[in-house]
mmCIF file with all atom_site columns, C-alpha atoms and ligand atoms in Angstrom:
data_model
loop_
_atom_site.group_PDB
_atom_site.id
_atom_site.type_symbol
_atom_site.label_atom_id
_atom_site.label_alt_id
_atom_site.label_comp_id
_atom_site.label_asym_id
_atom_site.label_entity_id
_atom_site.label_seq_id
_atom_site.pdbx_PDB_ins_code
_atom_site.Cartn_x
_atom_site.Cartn_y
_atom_site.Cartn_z
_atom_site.occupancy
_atom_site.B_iso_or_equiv
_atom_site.pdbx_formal_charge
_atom_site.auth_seq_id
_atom_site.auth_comp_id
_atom_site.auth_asym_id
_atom_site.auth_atom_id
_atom_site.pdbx_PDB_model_num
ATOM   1   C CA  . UNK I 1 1   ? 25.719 -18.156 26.853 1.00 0.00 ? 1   UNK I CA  1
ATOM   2   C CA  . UNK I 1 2   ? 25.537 -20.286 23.584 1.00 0.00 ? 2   UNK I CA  1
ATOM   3   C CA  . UNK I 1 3   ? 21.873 -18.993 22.681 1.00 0.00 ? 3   UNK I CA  1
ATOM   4   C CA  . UNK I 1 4   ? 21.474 -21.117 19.675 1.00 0.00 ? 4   UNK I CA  1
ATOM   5   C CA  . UNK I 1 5   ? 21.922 -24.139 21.485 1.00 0.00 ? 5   UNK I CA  1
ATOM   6   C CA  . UNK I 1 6   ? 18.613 -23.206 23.828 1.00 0.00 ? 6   UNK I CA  1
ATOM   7   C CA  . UNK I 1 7   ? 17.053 -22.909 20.620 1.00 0.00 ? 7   UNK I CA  1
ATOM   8   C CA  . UNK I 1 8   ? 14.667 -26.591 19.654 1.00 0.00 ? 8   UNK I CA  1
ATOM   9   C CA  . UNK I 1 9   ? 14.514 -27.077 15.886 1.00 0.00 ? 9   UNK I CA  1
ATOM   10  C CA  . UNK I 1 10  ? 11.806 -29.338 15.116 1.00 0.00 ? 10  UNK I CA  1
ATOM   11  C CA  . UNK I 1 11  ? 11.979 -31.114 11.443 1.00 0.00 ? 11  UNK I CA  1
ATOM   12  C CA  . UNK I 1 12  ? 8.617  -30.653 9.279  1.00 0.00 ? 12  UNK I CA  1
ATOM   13  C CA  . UNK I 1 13  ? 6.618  -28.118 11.204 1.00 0.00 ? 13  UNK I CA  1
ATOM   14  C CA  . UNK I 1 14  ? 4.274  -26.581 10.368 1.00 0.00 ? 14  UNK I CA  1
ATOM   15  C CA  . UNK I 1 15  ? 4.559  -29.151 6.971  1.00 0.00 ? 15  UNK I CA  1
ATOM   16  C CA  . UNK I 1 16  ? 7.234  -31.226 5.212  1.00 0.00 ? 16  UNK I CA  1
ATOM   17  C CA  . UNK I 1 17  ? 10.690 -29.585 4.236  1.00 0.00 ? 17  UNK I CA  1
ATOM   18  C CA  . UNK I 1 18  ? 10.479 -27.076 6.889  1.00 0.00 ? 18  UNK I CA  1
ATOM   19  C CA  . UNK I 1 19  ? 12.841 -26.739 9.657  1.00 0.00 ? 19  UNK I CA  1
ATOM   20  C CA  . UNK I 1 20  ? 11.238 -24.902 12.511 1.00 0.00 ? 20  UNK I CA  1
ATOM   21  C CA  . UNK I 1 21  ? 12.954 -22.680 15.112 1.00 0.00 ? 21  UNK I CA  1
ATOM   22  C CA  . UNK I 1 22  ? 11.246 -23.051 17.711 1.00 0.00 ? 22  UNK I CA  1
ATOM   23  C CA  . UNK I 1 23  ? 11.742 -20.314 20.574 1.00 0.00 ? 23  UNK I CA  1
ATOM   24  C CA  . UNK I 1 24  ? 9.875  -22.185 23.501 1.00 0.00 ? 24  UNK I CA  1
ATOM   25  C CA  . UNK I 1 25  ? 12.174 -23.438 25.011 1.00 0.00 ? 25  UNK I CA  1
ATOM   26  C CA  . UNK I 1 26  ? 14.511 -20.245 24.978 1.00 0.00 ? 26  UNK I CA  1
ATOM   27  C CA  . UNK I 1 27  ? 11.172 -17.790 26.521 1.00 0.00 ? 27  UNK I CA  1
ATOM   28  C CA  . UNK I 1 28  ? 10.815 -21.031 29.251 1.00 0.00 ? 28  UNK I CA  1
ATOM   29  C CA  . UNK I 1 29  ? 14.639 -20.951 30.825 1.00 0.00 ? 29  UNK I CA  1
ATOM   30  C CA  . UNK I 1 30  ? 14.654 -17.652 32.882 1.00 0.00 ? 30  UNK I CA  1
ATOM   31  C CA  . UNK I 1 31  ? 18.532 -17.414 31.860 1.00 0.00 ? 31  UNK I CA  1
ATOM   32  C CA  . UNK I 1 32  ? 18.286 -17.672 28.112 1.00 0.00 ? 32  UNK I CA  1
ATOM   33  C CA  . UNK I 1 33  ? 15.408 -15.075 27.858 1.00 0.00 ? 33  UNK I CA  1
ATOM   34  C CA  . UNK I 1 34  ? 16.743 -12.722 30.041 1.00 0.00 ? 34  UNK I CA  1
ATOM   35  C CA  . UNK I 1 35  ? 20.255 -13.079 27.565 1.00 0.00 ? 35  UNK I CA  1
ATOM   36  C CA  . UNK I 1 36  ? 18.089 -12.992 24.722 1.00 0.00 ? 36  UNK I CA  1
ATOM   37  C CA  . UNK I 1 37  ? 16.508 -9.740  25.875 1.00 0.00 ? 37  UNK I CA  1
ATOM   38  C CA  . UNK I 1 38  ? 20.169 -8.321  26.821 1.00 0.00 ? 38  UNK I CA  1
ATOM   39  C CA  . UNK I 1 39  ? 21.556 -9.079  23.938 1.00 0.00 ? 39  UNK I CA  1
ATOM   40  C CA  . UNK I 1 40  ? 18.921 -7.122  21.746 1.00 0.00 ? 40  UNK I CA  1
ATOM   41  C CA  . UNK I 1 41  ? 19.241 -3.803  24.130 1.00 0.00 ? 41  UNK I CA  1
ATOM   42  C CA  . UNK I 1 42  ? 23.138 -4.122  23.591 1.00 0.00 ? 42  UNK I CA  1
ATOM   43  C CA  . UNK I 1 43  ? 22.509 -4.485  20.026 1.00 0.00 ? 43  UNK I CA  1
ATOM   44  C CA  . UNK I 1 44  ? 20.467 -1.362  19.681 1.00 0.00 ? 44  UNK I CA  1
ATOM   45  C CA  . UNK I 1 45  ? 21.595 0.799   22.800 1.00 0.00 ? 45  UNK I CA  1
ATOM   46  C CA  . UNK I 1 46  ? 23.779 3.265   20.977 1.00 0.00 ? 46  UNK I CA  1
ATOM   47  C CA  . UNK I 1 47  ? 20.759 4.206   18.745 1.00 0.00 ? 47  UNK I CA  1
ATOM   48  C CA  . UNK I 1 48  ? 17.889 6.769   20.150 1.00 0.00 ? 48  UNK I CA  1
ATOM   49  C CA  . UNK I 1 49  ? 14.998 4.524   19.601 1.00 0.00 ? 49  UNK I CA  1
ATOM   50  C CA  . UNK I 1 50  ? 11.293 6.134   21.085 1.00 0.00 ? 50  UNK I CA  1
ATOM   51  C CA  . UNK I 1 51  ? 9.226  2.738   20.496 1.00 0.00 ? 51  UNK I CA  1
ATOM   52  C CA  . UNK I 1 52  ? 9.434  -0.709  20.105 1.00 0.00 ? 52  UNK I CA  1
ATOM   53  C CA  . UNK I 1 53  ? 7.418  -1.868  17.349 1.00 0.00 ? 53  UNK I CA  1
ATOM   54  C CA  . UNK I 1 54  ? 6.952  -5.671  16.444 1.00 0.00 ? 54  UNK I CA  1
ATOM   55  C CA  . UNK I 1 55  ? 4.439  -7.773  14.630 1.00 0.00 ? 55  UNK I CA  1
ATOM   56  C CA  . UNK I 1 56  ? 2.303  -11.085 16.617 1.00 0.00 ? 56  UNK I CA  1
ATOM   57  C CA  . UNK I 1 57  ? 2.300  -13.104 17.281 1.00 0.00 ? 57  UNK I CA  1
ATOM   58  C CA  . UNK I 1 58  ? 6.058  -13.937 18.324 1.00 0.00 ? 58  UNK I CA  1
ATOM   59  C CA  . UNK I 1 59  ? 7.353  -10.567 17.696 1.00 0.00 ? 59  UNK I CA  1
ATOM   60  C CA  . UNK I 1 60  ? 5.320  -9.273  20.931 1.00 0.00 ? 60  UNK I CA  1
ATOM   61  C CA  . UNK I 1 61  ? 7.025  -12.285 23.333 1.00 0.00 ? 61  UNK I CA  1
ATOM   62  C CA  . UNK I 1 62  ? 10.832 -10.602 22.190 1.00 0.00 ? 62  UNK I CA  1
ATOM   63  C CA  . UNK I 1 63  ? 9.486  -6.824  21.065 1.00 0.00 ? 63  UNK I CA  1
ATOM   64  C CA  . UNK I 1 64  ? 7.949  -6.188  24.341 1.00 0.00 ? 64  UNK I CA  1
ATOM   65  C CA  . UNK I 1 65  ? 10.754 -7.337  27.166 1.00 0.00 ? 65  UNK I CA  1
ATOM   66  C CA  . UNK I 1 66  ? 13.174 -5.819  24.811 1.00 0.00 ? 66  UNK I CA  1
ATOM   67  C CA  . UNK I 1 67  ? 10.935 -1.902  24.896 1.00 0.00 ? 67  UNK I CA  1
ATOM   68  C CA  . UNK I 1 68  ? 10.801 -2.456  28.682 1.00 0.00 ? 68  UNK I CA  1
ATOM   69  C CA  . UNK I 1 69  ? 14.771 -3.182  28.940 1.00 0.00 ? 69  UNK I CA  1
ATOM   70  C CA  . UNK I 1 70  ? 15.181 0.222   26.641 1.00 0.00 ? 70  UNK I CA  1
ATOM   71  C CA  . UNK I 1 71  ? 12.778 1.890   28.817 1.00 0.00 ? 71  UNK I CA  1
ATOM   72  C CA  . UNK I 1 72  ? 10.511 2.713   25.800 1.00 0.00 ? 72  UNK I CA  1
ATOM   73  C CA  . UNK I 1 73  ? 7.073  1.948   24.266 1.00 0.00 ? 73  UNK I CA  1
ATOM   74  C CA  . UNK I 1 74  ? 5.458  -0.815  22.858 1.00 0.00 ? 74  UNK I CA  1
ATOM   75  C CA  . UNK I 1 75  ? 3.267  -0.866  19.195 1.00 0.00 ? 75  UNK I CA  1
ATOM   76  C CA  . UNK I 1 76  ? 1.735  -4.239  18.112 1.00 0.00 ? 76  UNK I CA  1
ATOM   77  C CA  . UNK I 1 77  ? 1.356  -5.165  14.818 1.00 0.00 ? 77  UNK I CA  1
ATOM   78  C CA  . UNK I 1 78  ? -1.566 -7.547  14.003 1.00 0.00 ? 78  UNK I CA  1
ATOM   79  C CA  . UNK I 1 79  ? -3.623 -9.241  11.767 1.00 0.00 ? 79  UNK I CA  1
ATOM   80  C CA  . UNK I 1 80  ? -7.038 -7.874  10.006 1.00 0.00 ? 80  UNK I CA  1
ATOM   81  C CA  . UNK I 1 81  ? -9.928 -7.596  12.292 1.00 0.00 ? 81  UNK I CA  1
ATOM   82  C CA  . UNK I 1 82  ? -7.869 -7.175  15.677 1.00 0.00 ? 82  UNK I CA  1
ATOM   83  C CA  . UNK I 1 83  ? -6.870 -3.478  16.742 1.00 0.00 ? 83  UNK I CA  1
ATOM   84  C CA  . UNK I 1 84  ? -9.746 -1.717  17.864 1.00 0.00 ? 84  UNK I CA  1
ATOM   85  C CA  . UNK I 1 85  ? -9.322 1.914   17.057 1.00 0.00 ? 85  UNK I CA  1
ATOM   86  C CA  . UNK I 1 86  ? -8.471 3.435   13.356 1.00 0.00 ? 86  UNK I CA  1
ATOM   87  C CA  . UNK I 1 87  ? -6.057 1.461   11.512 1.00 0.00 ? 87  UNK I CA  1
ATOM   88  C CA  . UNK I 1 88  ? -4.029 1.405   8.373  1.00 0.00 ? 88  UNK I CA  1
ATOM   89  C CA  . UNK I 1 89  ? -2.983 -1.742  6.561  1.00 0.00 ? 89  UNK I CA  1
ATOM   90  C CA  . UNK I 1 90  ? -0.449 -2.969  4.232  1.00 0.00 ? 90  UNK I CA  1
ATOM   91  C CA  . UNK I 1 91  ? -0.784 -6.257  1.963  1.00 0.00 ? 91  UNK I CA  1
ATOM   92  C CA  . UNK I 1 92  ? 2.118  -8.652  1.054  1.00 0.00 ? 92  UNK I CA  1
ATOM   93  C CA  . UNK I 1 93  ? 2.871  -11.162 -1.064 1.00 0.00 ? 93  UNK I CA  1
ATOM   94  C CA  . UNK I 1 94  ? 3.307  -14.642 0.320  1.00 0.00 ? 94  UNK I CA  1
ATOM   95  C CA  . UNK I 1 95  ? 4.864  -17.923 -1.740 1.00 0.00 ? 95  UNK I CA  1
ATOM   96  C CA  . UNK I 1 96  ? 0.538  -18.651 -2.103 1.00 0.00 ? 96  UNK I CA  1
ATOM   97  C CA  . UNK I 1 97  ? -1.503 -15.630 -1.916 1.00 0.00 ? 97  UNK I CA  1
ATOM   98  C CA  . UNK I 1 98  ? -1.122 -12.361 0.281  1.00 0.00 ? 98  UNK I CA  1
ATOM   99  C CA  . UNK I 1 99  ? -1.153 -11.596 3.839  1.00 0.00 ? 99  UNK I CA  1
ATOM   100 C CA  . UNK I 1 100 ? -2.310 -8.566  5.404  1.00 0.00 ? 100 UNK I CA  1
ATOM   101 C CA  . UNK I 1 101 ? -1.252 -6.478  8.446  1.00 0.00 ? 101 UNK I CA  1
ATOM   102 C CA  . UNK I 1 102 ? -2.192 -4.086  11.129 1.00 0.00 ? 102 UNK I CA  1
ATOM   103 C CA  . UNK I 1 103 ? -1.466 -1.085  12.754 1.00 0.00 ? 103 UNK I CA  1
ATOM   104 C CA  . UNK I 1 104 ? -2.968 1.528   14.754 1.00 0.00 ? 104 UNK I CA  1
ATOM   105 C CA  . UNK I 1 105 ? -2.809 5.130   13.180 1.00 0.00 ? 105 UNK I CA  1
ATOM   106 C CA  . UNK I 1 106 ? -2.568 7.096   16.088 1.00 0.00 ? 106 UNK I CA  1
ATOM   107 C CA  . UNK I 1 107 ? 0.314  4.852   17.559 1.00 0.00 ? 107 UNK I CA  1
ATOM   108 C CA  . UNK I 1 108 ? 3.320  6.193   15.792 1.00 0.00 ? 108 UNK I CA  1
ATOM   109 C CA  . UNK I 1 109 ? 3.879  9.705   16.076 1.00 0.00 ? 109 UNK I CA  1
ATOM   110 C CA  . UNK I 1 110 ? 5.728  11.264  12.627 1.00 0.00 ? 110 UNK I CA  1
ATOM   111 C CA  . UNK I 1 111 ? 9.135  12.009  13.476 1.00 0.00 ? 111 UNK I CA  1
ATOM   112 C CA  . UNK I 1 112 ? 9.670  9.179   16.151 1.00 0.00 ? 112 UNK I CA  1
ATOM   113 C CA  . UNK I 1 113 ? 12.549 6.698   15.983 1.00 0.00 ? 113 UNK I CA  1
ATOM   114 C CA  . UNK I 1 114 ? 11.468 2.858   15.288 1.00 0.00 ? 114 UNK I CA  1
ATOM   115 C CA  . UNK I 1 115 ? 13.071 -0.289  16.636 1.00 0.00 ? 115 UNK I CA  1
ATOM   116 C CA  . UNK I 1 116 ? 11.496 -3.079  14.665 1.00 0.00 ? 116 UNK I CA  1
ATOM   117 C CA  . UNK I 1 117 ? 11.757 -6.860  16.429 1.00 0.00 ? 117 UNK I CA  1
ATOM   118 C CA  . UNK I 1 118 ? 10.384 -9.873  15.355 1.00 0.00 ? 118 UNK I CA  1
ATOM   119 C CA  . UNK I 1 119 ? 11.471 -13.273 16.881 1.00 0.00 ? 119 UNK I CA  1
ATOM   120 C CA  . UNK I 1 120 ? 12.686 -14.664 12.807 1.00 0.00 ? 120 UNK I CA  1
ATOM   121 C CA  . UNK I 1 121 ? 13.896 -13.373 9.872  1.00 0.00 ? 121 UNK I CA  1
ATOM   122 C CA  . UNK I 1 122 ? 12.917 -15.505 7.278  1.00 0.00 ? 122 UNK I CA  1
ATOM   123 C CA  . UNK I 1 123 ? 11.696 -14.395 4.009  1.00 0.00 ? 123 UNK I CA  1
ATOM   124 C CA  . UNK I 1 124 ? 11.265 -10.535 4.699  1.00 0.00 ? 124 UNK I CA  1
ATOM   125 C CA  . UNK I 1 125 ? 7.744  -10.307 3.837  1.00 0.00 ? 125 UNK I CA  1
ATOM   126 C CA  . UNK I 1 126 ? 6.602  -9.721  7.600  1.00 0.00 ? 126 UNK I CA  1
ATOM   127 C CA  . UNK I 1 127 ? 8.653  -7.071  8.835  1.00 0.00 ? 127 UNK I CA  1
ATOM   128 C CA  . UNK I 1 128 ? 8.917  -5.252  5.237  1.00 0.00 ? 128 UNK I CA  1
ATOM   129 C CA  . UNK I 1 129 ? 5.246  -4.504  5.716  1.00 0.00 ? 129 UNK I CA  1
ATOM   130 C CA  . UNK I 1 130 ? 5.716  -3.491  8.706  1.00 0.00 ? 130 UNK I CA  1
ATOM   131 C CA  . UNK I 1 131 ? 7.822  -1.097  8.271  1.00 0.00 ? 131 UNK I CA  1
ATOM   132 C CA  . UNK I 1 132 ? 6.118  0.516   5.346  1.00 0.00 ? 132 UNK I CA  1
ATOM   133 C CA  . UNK I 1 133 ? 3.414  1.004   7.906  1.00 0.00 ? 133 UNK I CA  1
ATOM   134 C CA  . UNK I 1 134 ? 5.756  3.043   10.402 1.00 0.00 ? 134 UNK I CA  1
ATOM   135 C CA  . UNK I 1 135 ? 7.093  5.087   7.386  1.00 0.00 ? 135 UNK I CA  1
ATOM   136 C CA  . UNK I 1 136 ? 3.494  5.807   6.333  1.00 0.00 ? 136 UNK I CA  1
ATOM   137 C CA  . UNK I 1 137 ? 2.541  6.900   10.008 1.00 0.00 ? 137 UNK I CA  1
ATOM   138 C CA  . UNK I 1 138 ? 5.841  9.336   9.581  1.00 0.00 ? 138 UNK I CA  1
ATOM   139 C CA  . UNK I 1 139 ? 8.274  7.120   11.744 1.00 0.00 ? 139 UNK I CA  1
ATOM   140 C CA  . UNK I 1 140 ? 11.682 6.443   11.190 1.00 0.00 ? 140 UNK I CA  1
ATOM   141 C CA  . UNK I 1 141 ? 13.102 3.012   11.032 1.00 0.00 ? 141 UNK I CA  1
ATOM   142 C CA  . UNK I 1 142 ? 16.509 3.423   12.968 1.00 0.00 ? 142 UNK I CA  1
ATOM   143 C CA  . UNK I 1 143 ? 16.639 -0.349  13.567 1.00 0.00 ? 143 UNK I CA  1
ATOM   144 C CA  . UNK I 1 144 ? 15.432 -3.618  12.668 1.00 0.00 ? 144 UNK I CA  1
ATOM   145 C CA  . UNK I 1 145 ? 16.180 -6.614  15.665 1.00 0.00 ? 145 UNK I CA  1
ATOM   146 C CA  . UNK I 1 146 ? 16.051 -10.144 14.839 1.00 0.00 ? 146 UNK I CA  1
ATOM   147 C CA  . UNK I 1 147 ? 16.364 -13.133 17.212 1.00 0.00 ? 147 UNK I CA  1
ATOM   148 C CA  . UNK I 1 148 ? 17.184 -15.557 14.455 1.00 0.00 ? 148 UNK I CA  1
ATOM   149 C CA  . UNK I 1 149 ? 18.387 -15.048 10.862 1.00 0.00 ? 149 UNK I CA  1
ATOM   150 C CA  . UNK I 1 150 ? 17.331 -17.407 8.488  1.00 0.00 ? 150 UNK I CA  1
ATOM   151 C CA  . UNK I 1 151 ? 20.591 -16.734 6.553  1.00 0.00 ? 151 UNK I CA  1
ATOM   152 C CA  . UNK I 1 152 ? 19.801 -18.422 3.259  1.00 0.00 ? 152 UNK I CA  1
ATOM   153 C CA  . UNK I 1 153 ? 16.484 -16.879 2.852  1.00 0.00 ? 153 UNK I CA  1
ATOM   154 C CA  . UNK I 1 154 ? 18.115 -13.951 2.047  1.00 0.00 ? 154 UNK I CA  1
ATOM   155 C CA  . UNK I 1 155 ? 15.879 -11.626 3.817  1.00 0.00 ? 155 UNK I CA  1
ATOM   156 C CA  . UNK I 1 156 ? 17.742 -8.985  4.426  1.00 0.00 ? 156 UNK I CA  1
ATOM   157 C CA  . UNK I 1 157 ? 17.713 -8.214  0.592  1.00 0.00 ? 157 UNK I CA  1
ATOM   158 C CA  . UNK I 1 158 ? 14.571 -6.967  0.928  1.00 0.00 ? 158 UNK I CA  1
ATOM   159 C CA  . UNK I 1 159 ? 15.927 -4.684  4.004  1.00 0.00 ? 159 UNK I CA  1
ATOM   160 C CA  . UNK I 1 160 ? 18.801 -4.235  3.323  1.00 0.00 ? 160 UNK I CA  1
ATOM   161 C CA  . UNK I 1 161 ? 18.061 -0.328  3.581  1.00 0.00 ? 161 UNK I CA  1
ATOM   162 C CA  . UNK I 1 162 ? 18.654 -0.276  6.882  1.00 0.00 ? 162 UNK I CA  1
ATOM   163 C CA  . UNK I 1 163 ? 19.978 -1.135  10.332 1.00 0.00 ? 163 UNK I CA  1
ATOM   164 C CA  . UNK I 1 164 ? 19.277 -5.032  10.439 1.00 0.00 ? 164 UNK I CA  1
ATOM   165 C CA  . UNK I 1 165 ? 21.071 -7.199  13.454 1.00 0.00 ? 165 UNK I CA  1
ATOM   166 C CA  . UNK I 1 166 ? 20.337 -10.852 14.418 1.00 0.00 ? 166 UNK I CA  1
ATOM   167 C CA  . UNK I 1 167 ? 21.507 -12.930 17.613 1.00 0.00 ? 167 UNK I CA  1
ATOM   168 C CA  . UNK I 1 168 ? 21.680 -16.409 15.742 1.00 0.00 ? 168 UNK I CA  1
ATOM   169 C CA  . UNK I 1 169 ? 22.194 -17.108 12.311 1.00 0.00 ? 169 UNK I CA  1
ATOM   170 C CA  . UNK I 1 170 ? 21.473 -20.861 10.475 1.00 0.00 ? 170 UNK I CA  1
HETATM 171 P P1  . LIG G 2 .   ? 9.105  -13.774 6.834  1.00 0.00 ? 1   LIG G P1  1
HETATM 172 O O1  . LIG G 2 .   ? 8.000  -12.785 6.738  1.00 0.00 ? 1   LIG G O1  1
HETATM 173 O O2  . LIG G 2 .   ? 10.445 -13.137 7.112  1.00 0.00 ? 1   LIG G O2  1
HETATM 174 O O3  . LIG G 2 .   ? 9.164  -14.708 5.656  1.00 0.00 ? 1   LIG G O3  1
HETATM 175 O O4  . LIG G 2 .   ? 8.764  -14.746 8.031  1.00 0.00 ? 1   LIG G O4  1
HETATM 176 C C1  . LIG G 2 .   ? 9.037  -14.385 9.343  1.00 0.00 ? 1   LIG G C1  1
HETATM 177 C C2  . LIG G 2 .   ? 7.824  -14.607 10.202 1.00 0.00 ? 1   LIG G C2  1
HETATM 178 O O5  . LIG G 2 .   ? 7.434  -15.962 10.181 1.00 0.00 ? 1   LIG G O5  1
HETATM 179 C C3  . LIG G 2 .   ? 8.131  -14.231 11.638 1.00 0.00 ? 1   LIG G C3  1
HETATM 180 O O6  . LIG G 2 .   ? 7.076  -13.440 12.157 1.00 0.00 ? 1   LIG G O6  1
HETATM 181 C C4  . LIG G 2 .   ? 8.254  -15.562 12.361 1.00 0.00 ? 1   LIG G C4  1
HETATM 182 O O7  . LIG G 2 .   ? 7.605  -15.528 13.615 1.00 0.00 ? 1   LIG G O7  1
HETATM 183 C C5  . LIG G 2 .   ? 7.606  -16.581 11.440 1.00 0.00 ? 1   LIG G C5  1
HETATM 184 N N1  . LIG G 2 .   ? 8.449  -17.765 11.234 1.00 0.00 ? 1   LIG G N1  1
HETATM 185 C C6  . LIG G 2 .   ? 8.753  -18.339 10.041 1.00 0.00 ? 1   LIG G C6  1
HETATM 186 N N2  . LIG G 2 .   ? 9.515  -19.420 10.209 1.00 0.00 ? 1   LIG G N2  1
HETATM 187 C C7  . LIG G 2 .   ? 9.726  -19.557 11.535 1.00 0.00 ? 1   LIG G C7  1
HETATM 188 C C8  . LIG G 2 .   ? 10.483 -20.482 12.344 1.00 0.00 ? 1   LIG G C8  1
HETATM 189 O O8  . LIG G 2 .   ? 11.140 -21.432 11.895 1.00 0.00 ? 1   LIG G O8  1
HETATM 190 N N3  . LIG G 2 .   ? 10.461 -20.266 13.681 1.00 0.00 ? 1   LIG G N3  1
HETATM 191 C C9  . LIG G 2 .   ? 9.785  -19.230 14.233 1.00 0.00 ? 1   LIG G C9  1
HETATM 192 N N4  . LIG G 2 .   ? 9.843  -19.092 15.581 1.00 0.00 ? 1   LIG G N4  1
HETATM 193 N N5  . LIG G 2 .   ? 9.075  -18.349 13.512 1.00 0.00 ? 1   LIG G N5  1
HETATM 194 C C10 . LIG G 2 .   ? 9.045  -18.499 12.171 1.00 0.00 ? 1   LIG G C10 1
#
């Protein structure tokens, strides 16, 4: 299946210049999400992954299918002020200001193996953090899953450390 094509890129969301991806439609056809979700397991099912780990709010609609396919885990990433027990945090840069990030201390074990997913690669920033948070907790990244690659963005520079696949590329 030509998953790019399920894919509805809307022109100047969330402001001018920008060219949104927008997944929607792909979670709404029951074919291209279940592909989606296959193709992710097949991407990753040679490594020995223990959890899932991906940040909201789109990264739990393509992290969480994908840890139930793998028959693993599932450890959200959020922003400030939402997880409920003990957290630790990480701050990033953004293009304006900084962004902060979420996770729960107790929810990656040190030692276990990491899949990272997050619907978009775009920049980095996101699942950089994110990953500095599982290393912190004692995790090891064995993967990081993309949906879409925002090629040109050149996020993978920032990642480029480690295990990085994407479904779609623009
Ligand atoms: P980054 O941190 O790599 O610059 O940005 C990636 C994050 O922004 C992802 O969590 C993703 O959900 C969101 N994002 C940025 N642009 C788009 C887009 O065009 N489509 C979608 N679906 N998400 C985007």
């Amino acid at each position: 299946m030509d998953l790019k094509s399920k894919i509805r890129v809307i022109e100047g969301f969330p402001k001018e210049g920008i060219s949104f991806k927008d997944i929607t439609t792909v979670l709404q056809d029951k074919d291209a999400f279940r592909e989606c979700i296959y193709q992710l397991a097949e991407a990753f099912r040679n490594e020995e992954v223990d959890m899932v780990v991906g940040p909201e709010a789109r990264g739990f609609l393509i992290g969480a299918p994908l840890a139930y396919e793998l028959g693993v885990g599932f450890v959200p990433v959020r922003k400030p002020g939402k997880l409920p027990a003990e957290t630790i945090s990480f701050e990033y840069e953004l293009e304006y200001g900084t962004d902060t990030l979420e996770i729960h201390k107790d929810a990656i074990k040190p030692g276990q193996k990491v899949l990272v997913i997050d619907d978009l690669l775009a920049t980095g920033g996101t699942v950089h953090s994110t990953v500095k948070m599982i290393e912190e907790l004692g995790g090891e990244v064995v993967g990081i899953g993309f949906f879409i690659e925002l090629e040109f963005l050149n996020g993978r520079k920032l990642l480029e450390d480690y295990n990085v696949k994407s479904l779609v590329k623009y």
